[in-house]
Coordinates of C-alpha atoms (C1' of nucleotides) in Angstrom, one line a residue:
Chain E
X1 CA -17.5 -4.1 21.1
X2 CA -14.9 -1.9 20.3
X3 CA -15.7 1.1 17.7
X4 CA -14.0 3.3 15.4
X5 CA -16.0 6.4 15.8
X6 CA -16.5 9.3 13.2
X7 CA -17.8 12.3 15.0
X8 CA -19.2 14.8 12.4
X9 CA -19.4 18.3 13.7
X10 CA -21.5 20.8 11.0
X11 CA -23.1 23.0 13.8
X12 CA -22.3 22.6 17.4
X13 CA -18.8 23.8 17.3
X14 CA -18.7 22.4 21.0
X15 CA -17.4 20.3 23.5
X16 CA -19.9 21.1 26.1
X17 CA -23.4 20.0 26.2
X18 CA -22.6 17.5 23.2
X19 CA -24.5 14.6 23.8
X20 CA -23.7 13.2 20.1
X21 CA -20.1 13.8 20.6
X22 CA -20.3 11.6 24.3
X23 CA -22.3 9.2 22.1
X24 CA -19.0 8.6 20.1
X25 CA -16.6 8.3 23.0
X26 CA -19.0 5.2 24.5
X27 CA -16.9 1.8 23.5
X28 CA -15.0 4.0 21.6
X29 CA -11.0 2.7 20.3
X30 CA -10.3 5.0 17.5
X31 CA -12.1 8.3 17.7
X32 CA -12.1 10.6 14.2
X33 CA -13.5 14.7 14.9
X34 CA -14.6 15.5 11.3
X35 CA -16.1 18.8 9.9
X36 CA -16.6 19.1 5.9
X37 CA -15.9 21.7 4.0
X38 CA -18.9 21.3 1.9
X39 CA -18.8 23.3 -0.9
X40 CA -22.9 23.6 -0.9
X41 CA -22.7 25.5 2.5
X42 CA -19.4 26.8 2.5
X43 CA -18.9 29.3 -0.6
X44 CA -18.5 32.9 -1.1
X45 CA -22.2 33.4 -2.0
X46 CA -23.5 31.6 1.5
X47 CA -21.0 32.8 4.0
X48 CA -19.4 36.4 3.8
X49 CA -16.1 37.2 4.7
X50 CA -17.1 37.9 8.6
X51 CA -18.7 34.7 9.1
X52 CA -16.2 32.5 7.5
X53 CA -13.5 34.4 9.4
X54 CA -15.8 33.3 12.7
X55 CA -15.9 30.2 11.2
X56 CA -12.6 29.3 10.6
X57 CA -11.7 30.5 14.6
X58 CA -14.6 28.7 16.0
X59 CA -12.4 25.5 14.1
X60 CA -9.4 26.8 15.3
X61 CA -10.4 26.5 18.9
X62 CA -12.7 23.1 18.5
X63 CA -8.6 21.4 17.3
X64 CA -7.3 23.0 20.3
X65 CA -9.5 21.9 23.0
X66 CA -9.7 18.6 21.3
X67 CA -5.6 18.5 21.3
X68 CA -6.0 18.9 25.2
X69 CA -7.9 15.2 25.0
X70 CA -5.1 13.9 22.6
X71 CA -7.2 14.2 20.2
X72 CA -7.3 16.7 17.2
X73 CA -9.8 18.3 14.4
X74 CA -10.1 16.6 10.7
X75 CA -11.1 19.2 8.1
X76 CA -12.1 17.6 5.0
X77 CA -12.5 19.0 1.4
X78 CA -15.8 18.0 -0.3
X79 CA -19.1 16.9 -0.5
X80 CA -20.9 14.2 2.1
X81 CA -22.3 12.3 -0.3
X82 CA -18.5 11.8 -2.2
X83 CA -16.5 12.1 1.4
X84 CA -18.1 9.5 3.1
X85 CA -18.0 6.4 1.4
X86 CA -14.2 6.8 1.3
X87 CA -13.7 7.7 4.8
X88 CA -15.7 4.9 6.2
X89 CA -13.5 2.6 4.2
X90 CA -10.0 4.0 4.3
X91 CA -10.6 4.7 8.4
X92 CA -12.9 1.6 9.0
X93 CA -15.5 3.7 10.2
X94 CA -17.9 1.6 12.6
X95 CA -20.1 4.7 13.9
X96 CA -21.0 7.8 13.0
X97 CA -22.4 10.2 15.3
X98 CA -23.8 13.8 14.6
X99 CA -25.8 16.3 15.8
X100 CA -29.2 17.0 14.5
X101 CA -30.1 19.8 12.3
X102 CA -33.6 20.7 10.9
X103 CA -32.7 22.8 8.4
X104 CA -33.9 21.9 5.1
X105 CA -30.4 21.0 3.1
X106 CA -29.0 19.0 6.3
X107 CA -32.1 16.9 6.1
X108 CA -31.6 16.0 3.4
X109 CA -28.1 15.5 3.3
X110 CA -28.1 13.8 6.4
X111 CA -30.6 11.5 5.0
X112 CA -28.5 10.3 2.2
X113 CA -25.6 10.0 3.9
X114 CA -27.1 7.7 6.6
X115 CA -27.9 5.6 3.7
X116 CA -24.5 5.7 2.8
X117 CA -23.7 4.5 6.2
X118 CA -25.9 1.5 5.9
X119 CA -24.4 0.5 3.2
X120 CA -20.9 0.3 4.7
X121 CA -22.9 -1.4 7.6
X122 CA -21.4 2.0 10.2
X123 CA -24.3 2.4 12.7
X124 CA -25.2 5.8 12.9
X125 CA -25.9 7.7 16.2
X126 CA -27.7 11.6 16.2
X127 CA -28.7 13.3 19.3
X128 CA -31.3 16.8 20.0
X129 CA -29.1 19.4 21.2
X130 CA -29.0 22.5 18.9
X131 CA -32.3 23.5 19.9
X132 CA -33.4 24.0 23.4
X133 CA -36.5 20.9 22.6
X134 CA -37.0 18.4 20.1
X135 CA -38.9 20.7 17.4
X136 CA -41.1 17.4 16.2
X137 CA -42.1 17.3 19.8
X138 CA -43.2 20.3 19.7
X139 CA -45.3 20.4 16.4
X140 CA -46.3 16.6 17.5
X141 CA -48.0 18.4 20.9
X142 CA -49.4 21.0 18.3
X143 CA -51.5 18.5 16.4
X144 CA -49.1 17.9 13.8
X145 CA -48.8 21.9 12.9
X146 CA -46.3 24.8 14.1
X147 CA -47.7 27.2 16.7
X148 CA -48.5 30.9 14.9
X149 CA -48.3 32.3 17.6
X150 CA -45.5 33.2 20.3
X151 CA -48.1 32.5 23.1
X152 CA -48.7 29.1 21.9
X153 CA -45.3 28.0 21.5
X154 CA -44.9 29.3 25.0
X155 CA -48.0 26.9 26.5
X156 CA -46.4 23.6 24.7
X157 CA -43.0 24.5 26.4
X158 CA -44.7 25.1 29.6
X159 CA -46.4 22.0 28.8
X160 CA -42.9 19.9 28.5
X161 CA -41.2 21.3 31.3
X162 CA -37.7 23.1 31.4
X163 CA -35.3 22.0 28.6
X164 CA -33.0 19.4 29.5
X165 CA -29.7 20.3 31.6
X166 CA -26.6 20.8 28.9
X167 CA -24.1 17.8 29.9
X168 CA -20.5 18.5 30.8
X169 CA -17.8 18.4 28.0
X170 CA -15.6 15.0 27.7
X171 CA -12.4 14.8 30.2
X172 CA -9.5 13.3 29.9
X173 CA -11.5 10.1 32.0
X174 CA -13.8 10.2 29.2
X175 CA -10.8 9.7 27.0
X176 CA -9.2 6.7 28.0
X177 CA -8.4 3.5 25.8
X178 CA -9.8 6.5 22.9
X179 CA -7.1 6.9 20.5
X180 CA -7.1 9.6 17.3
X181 CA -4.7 8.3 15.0
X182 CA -2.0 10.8 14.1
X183 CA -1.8 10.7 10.2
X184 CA 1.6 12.0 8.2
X185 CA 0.8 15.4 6.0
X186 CA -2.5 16.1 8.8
X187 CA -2.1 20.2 7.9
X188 CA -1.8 19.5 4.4
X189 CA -4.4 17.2 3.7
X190 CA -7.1 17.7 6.8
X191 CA -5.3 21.2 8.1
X192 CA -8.3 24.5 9.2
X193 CA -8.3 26.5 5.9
X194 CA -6.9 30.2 5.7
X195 CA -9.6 32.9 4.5
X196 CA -6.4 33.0 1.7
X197 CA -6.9 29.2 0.8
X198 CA -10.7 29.9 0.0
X199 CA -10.3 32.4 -2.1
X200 CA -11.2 35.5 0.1
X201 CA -9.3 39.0 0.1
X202 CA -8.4 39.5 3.8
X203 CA -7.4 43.3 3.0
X204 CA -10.8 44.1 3.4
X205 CA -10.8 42.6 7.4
X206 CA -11.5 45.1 9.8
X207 CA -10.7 44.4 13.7
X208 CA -12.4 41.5 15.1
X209 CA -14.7 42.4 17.8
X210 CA -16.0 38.7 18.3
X211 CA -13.8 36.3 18.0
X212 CA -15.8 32.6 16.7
X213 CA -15.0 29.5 18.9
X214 CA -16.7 27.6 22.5
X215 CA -14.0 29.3 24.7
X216 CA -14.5 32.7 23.7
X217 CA -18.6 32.2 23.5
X218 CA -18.4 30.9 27.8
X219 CA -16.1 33.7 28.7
X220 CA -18.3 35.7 26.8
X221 CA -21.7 34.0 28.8
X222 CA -19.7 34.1 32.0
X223 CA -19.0 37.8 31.4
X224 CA -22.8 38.8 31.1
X225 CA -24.6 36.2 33.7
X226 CA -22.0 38.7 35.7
X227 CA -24.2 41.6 35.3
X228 CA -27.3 40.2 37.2
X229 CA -29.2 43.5 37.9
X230 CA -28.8 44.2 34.0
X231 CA -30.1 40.1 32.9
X232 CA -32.9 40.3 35.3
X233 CA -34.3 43.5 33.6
X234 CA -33.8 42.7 29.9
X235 CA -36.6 44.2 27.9
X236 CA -35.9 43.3 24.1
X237 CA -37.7 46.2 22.9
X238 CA -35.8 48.8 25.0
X239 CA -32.5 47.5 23.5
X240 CA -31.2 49.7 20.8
X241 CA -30.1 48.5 17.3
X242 CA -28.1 51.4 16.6
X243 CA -26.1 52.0 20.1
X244 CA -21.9 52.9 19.2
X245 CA -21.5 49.5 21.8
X246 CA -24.0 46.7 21.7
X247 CA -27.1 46.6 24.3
X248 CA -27.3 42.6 23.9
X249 CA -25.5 39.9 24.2
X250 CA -23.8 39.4 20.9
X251 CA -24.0 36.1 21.7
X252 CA -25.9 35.0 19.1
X253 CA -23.7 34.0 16.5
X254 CA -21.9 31.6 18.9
X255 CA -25.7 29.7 19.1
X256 CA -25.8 29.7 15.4
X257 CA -22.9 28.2 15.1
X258 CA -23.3 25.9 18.1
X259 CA -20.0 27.5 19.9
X260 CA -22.9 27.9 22.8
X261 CA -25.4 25.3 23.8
X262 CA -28.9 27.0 24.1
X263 CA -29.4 25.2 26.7
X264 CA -26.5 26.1 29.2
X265 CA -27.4 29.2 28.0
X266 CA -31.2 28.5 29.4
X267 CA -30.3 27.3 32.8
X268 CA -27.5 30.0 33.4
X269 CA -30.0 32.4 33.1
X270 CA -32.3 30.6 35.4
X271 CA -29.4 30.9 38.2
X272 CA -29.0 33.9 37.7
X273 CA -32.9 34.7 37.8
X274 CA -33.1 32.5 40.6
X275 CA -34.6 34.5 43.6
X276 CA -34.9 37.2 42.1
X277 CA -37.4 39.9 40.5
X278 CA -36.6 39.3 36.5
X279 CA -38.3 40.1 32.9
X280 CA -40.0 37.4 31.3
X281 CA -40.5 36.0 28.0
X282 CA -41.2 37.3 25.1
X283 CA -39.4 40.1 26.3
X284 CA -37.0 38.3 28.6
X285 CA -33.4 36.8 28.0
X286 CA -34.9 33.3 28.1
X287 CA -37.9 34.7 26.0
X288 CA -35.3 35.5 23.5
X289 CA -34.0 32.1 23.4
X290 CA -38.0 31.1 23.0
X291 CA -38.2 33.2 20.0
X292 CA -35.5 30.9 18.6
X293 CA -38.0 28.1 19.5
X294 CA -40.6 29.7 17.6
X295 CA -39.0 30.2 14.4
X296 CA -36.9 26.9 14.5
X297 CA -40.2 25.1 15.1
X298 CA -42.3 27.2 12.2
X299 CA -39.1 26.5 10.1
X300 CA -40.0 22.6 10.1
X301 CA -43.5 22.4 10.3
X302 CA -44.5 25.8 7.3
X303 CA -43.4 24.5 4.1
X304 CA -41.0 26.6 1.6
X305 CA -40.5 28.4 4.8
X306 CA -37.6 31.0 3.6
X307 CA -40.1 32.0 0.2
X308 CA -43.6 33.8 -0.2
X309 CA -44.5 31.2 -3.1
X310 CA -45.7 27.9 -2.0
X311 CA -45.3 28.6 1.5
X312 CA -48.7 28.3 3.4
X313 CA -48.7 30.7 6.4
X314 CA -47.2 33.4 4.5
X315 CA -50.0 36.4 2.9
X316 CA -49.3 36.3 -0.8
X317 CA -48.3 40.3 -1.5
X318 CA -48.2 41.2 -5.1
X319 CA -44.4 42.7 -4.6
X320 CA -42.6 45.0 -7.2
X321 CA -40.0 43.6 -9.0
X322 CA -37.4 45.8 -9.7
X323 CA -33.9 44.1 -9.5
X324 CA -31.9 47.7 -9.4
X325 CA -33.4 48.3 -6.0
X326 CA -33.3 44.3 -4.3
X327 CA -29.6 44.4 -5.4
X328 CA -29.1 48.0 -3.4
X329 CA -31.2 47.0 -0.7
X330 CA -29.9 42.9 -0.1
X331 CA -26.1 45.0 -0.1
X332 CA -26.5 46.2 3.0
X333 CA -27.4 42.4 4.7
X334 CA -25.5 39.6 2.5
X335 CA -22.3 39.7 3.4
X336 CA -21.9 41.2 6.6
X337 CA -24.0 39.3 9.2
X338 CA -22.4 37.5 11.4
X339 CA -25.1 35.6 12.9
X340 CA -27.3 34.8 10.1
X341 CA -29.0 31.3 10.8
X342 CA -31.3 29.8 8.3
X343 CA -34.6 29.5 10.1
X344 CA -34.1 32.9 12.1
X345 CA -33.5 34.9 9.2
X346 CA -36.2 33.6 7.4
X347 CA -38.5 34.2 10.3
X348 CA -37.9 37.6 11.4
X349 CA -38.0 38.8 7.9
X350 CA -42.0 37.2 7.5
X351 CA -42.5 39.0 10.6
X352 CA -41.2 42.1 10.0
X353 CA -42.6 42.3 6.2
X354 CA -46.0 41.7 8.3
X355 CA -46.1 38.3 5.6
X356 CA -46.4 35.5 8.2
X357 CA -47.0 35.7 12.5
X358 CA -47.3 39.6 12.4
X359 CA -49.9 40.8 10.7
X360 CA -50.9 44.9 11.5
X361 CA -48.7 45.6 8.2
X362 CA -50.1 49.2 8.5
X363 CA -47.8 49.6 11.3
X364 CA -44.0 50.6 9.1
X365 CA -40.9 51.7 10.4
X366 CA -39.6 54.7 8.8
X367 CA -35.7 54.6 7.6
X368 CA -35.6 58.3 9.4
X369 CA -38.3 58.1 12.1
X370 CA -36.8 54.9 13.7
X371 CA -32.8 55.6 14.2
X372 CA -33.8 59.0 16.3
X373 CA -35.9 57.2 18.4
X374 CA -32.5 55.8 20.0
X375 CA -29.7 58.1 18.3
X376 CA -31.3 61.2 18.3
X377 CA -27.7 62.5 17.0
X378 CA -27.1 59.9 14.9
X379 CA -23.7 58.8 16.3
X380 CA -24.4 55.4 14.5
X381 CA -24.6 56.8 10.5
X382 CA -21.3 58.9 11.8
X383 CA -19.6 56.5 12.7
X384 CA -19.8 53.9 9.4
X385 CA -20.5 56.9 6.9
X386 CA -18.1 59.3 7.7
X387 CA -19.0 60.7 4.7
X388 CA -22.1 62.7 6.2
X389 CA -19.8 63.2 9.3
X390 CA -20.5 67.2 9.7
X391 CA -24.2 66.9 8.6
X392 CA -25.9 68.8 11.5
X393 CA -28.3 66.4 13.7
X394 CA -31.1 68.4 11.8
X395 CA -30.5 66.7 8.4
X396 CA -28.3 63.4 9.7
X397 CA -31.2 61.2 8.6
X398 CA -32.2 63.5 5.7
X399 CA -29.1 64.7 4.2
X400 CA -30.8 65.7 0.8
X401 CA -33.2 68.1 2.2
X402 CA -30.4 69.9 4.0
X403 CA -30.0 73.5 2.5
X404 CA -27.3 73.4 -0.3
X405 CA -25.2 75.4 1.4
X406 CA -25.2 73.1 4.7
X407 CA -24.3 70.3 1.9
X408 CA -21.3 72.6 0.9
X409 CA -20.5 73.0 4.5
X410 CA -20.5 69.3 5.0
X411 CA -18.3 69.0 2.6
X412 CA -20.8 66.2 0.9
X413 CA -22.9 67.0 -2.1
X414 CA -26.6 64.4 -2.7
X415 CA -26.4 63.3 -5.8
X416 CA -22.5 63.9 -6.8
X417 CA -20.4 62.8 -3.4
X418 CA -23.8 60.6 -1.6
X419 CA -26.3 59.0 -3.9
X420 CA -29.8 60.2 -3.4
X421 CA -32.7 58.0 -2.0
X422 CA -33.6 55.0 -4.2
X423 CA -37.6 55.6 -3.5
X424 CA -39.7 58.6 -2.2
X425 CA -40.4 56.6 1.2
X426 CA -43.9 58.8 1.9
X427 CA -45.1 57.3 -1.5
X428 CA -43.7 54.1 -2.0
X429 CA -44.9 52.7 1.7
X430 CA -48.4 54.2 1.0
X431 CA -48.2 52.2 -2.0
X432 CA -47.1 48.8 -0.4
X433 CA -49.8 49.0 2.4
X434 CA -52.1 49.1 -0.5
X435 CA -50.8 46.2 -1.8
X436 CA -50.7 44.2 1.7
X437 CA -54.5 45.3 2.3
X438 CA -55.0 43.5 -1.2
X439 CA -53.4 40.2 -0.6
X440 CA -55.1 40.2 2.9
X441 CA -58.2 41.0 1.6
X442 CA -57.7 38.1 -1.0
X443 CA -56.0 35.8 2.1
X444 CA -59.9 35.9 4.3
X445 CA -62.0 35.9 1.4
X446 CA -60.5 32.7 0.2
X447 CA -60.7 30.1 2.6
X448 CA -57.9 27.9 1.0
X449 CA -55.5 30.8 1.6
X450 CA -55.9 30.8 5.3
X451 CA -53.1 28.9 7.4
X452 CA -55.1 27.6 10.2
X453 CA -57.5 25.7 7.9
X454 CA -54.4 23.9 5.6
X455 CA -52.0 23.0 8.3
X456 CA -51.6 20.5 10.5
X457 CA -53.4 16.5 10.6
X458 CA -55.8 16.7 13.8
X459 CA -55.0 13.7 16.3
X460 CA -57.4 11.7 18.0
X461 CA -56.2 12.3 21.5
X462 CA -55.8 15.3 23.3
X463 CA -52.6 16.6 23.4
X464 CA -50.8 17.6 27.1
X465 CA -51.1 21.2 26.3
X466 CA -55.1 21.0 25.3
X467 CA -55.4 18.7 28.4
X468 CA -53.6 21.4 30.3
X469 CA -55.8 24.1 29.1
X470 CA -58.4 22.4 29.8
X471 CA -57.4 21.6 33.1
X472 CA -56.9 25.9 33.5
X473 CA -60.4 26.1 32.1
X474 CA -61.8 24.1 35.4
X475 CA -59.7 26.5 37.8
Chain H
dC1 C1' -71.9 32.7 15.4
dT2 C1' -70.3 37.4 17.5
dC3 C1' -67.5 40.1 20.3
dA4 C1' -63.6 41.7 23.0
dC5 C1' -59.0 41.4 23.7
dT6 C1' -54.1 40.9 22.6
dG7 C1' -50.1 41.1 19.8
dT8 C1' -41.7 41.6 22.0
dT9 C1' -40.0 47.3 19.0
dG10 C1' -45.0 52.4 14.1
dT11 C1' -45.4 57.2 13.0
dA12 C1' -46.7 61.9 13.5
dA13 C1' -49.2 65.3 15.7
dT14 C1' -51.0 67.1 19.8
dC15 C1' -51.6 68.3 24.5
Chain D
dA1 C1' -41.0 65.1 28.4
dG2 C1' -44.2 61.8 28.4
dA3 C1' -48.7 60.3 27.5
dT4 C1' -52.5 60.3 24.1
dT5 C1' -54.6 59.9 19.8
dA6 C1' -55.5 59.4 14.7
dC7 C1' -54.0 56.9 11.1
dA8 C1' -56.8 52.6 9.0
dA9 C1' -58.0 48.4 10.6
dC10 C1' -54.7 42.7 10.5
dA11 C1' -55.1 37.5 12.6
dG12 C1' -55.6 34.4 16.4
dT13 C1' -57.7 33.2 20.6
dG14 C1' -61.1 32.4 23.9
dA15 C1' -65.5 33.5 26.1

DNA sequence: CTCACTGTTGTAATC
DNA sequence: AGATTACAACAGTGA
């Protein structure tokens, strides 16, 4: 039977390891690579003017390698639920294939527009291979709840054995008898948008350092599994967040955006480590990629997962409200990550917040304390506030208590050319642990509050990783 | 049930 | 300089 495919890309911004995408090329005659402009995910608010800049080259260079397999990149303006129906009929779409996503929206959306398949009788094809397992698997193997904790998550992988091995991208074998039909007015009507064309001010673009797109992401991989000596002893917590030149990877927003499989990621580490005397998870390279696991898998299974309300696991802390300083604070963030992902974000801020997974919230970072532990100098704050450039190392962190006339020497006044501290940090984190003793206090005198008691439907039979531990129990 | 132990990155003071 | 300790004291796990 021959098909007329419709390949959907929305993450996994890939040719390799693309099992969705090979899917579409099996008794495939006409083949149509589609990603949608979909004005839910893609507007000013949701992606900043970095990420939709790594975005739009991450498109770029999908077209291009799919030009080198005579085929070629359709990006359509819309919503699914409104584009689909009329590209099934005006390309007499037979299959749609896709890679699946767990976040909440794509759910969803990728629910109703499989129905919308149905109804124009396309078949519709998904395959696992954003996330290095299938995350129902592993919540399946967990009695039906996500793991709480890293070393759990860690057993049930153990349990399942490596992830799978990435495949190989489509050749031009792969390719033949597959034709992409080569449509008058393509740029005008299905052409990659300009940061221009959606509305962005590109004056404001500073030099870019990554570049978005699969090619740039495996030189990039190629480039680090290089330096063996330095993969082998990754230690997470001995990176530094405020080096001049990054001490990881960077290759994170490439997974985010699928430019990177995880798992060629996963099993080029493994050569590398292969032999040799190398960190391991959590700490580890791979046990960074677990950490992904982690919070992709608490993502699915913790309902209302990116809000305090209505969201099981997470302590319920009686916050201040002030919008003056959420709006300072959230500045700093919004717009200018480049690898913000859904469930990661989400994640790490429970855990760091001490709301959900973490929970010694008397343990908090100071805003001065932390940045000397690694820039002692603080070469960092010089370098993107340039402003507080001849502040003495003294006062780098603390440029209001510096002496007035070290302010005047400077050549930067607190309070007339700086703005001076939002909130006395001393007082207002004394106050906060007082409210996070609170809610815990509330959280283990109520037994309905606790997360291990609401989640999760118990199974009748064992799962591998309980008969495994009980297996370790016997040795 | 209790108890000890662990948990990828706390801070500040002290020796 | 690098380790140790007080601070005030959490949840989850497993014996």
């Amino acid at each position: 039977m021959a098909h007329t495919c419709l390949h959907w890309f929305r993450k996994g911004l890939r040719l390799h390891d693309n099992p969705a995408l090979m899917a579409a090329l099996r008794d495939c005659e006409e083949l149509y690579p589609v990603f949608i402009l979909d004005p839910h995910l893609h507007n000013k608010t949701c992606v900043g003017l970095n990420r939709w800049r790594f975005l739009i080259g991450a498109l770029t260079d999908l077209d291009c390698s799919l030009r080198k397999l005579n085929s070629r990149l359709f990006v359509v303006r819309g919503k699914p639920d409104e584009v689909f129906p009329k590209l099934f009929n005006k390309w007499k779409i037979t299959k749609l294939t896709y890679e699946y996503d767990t976040e909440p929206y794509s759910l969803s959306r990728d629910t109703e527009v499989t129905a919308l398949a149905k109804e124009h009788g396309v078949e519709v094809i998904y395959k696992i291979s954003h996330t290095l397992y299938d995350i129902n698997r592993i919540i399946e193997e967990n009695n039906g709840a996500a793991p709480l904790t890293y070393k759990r998550l860690q057993a049930i992988a153990n349990s399942l054995g490596p992830p799978k091995r990435p495949i190989p991208p489509p050749t031009l074998e792969d390719m033949e008898g597959v034709k992409t039909p080569r449509l008058e007015k393509h740029e005008k009507k299905y052409g990659i948008p300009s940061l221009e064309e959606l509305g962005h001010d590109t004056t404001a673009l500073t030099e870019e350092l990554f570049p978005g797109g699969e090619q740039e992401a495996l030189r990039r991989l190629d480039e680090h599994m290089k330096r063996t000596g330095w993969v082998c002893s990754f230690e997470k917590p001995q990176t530094s967040p405020n080096s001049l030149s990054p001490s990881t990877t960077v290759l994170s927003p490439y997974v985010t955006f699928g430019c990177l499989s995880a798992r060629t990621f996963w099993w080029r580490l493994t050569d590398v480590y292969q032999g040799k005397k190398h960190s391991h998870p959590p700490v580890s390279l791979h046990g960074q990629l677990l950490w992904r696991e982690f919070f992709y898998t608490a993502s699915v299974g913790i309902p209302n997962f990116n809000k305090m309300e209505g969201n099981p696991a997470c302590t319920q802390v009686d916050w201040d409200t002030n919008a003056e300083y959420l709006a300072a604070w959230r500045e700093v963030f919004e717009d200018l990550l480049l690898d913000g992902d859904w469930a990661l974000n989400a994640g790490n801020w429970q855990w760091l917040s001490a709301s959900t997974f973490f929970h010694q919230f008397f343990r908090v970072y100071s805003p001065v304390a932390f940045g000397k532990k690694t820039d002692k100098n603080g070469a960092y704050i010089k370098k993107y506030l340039p402003l507080l450039k001849k502040f003495p190392a003294e006062y780098i962190y603390e440029p209001w208590k510096a002496p007035r006339s070290i302010q005047q020497a400077a050549g930067c006044i607190v309070g007339k050319d700086y703005p001076h501290p939002i909130v006395q940090h001393e007082v207002v984190s004394k106050k906060n642990i007082q409210r996070m003793k609170l809610a815990y206090a509330r959280r283990s005198s109520d037994p309905t509050e606790s997360p291990s008691k609401k989640q999760g439907v118990k199974r009748k039979a064992p799962s591998v990783v309980d008969m495994l531990m009980k297996k370790k129990r016997k040795i």
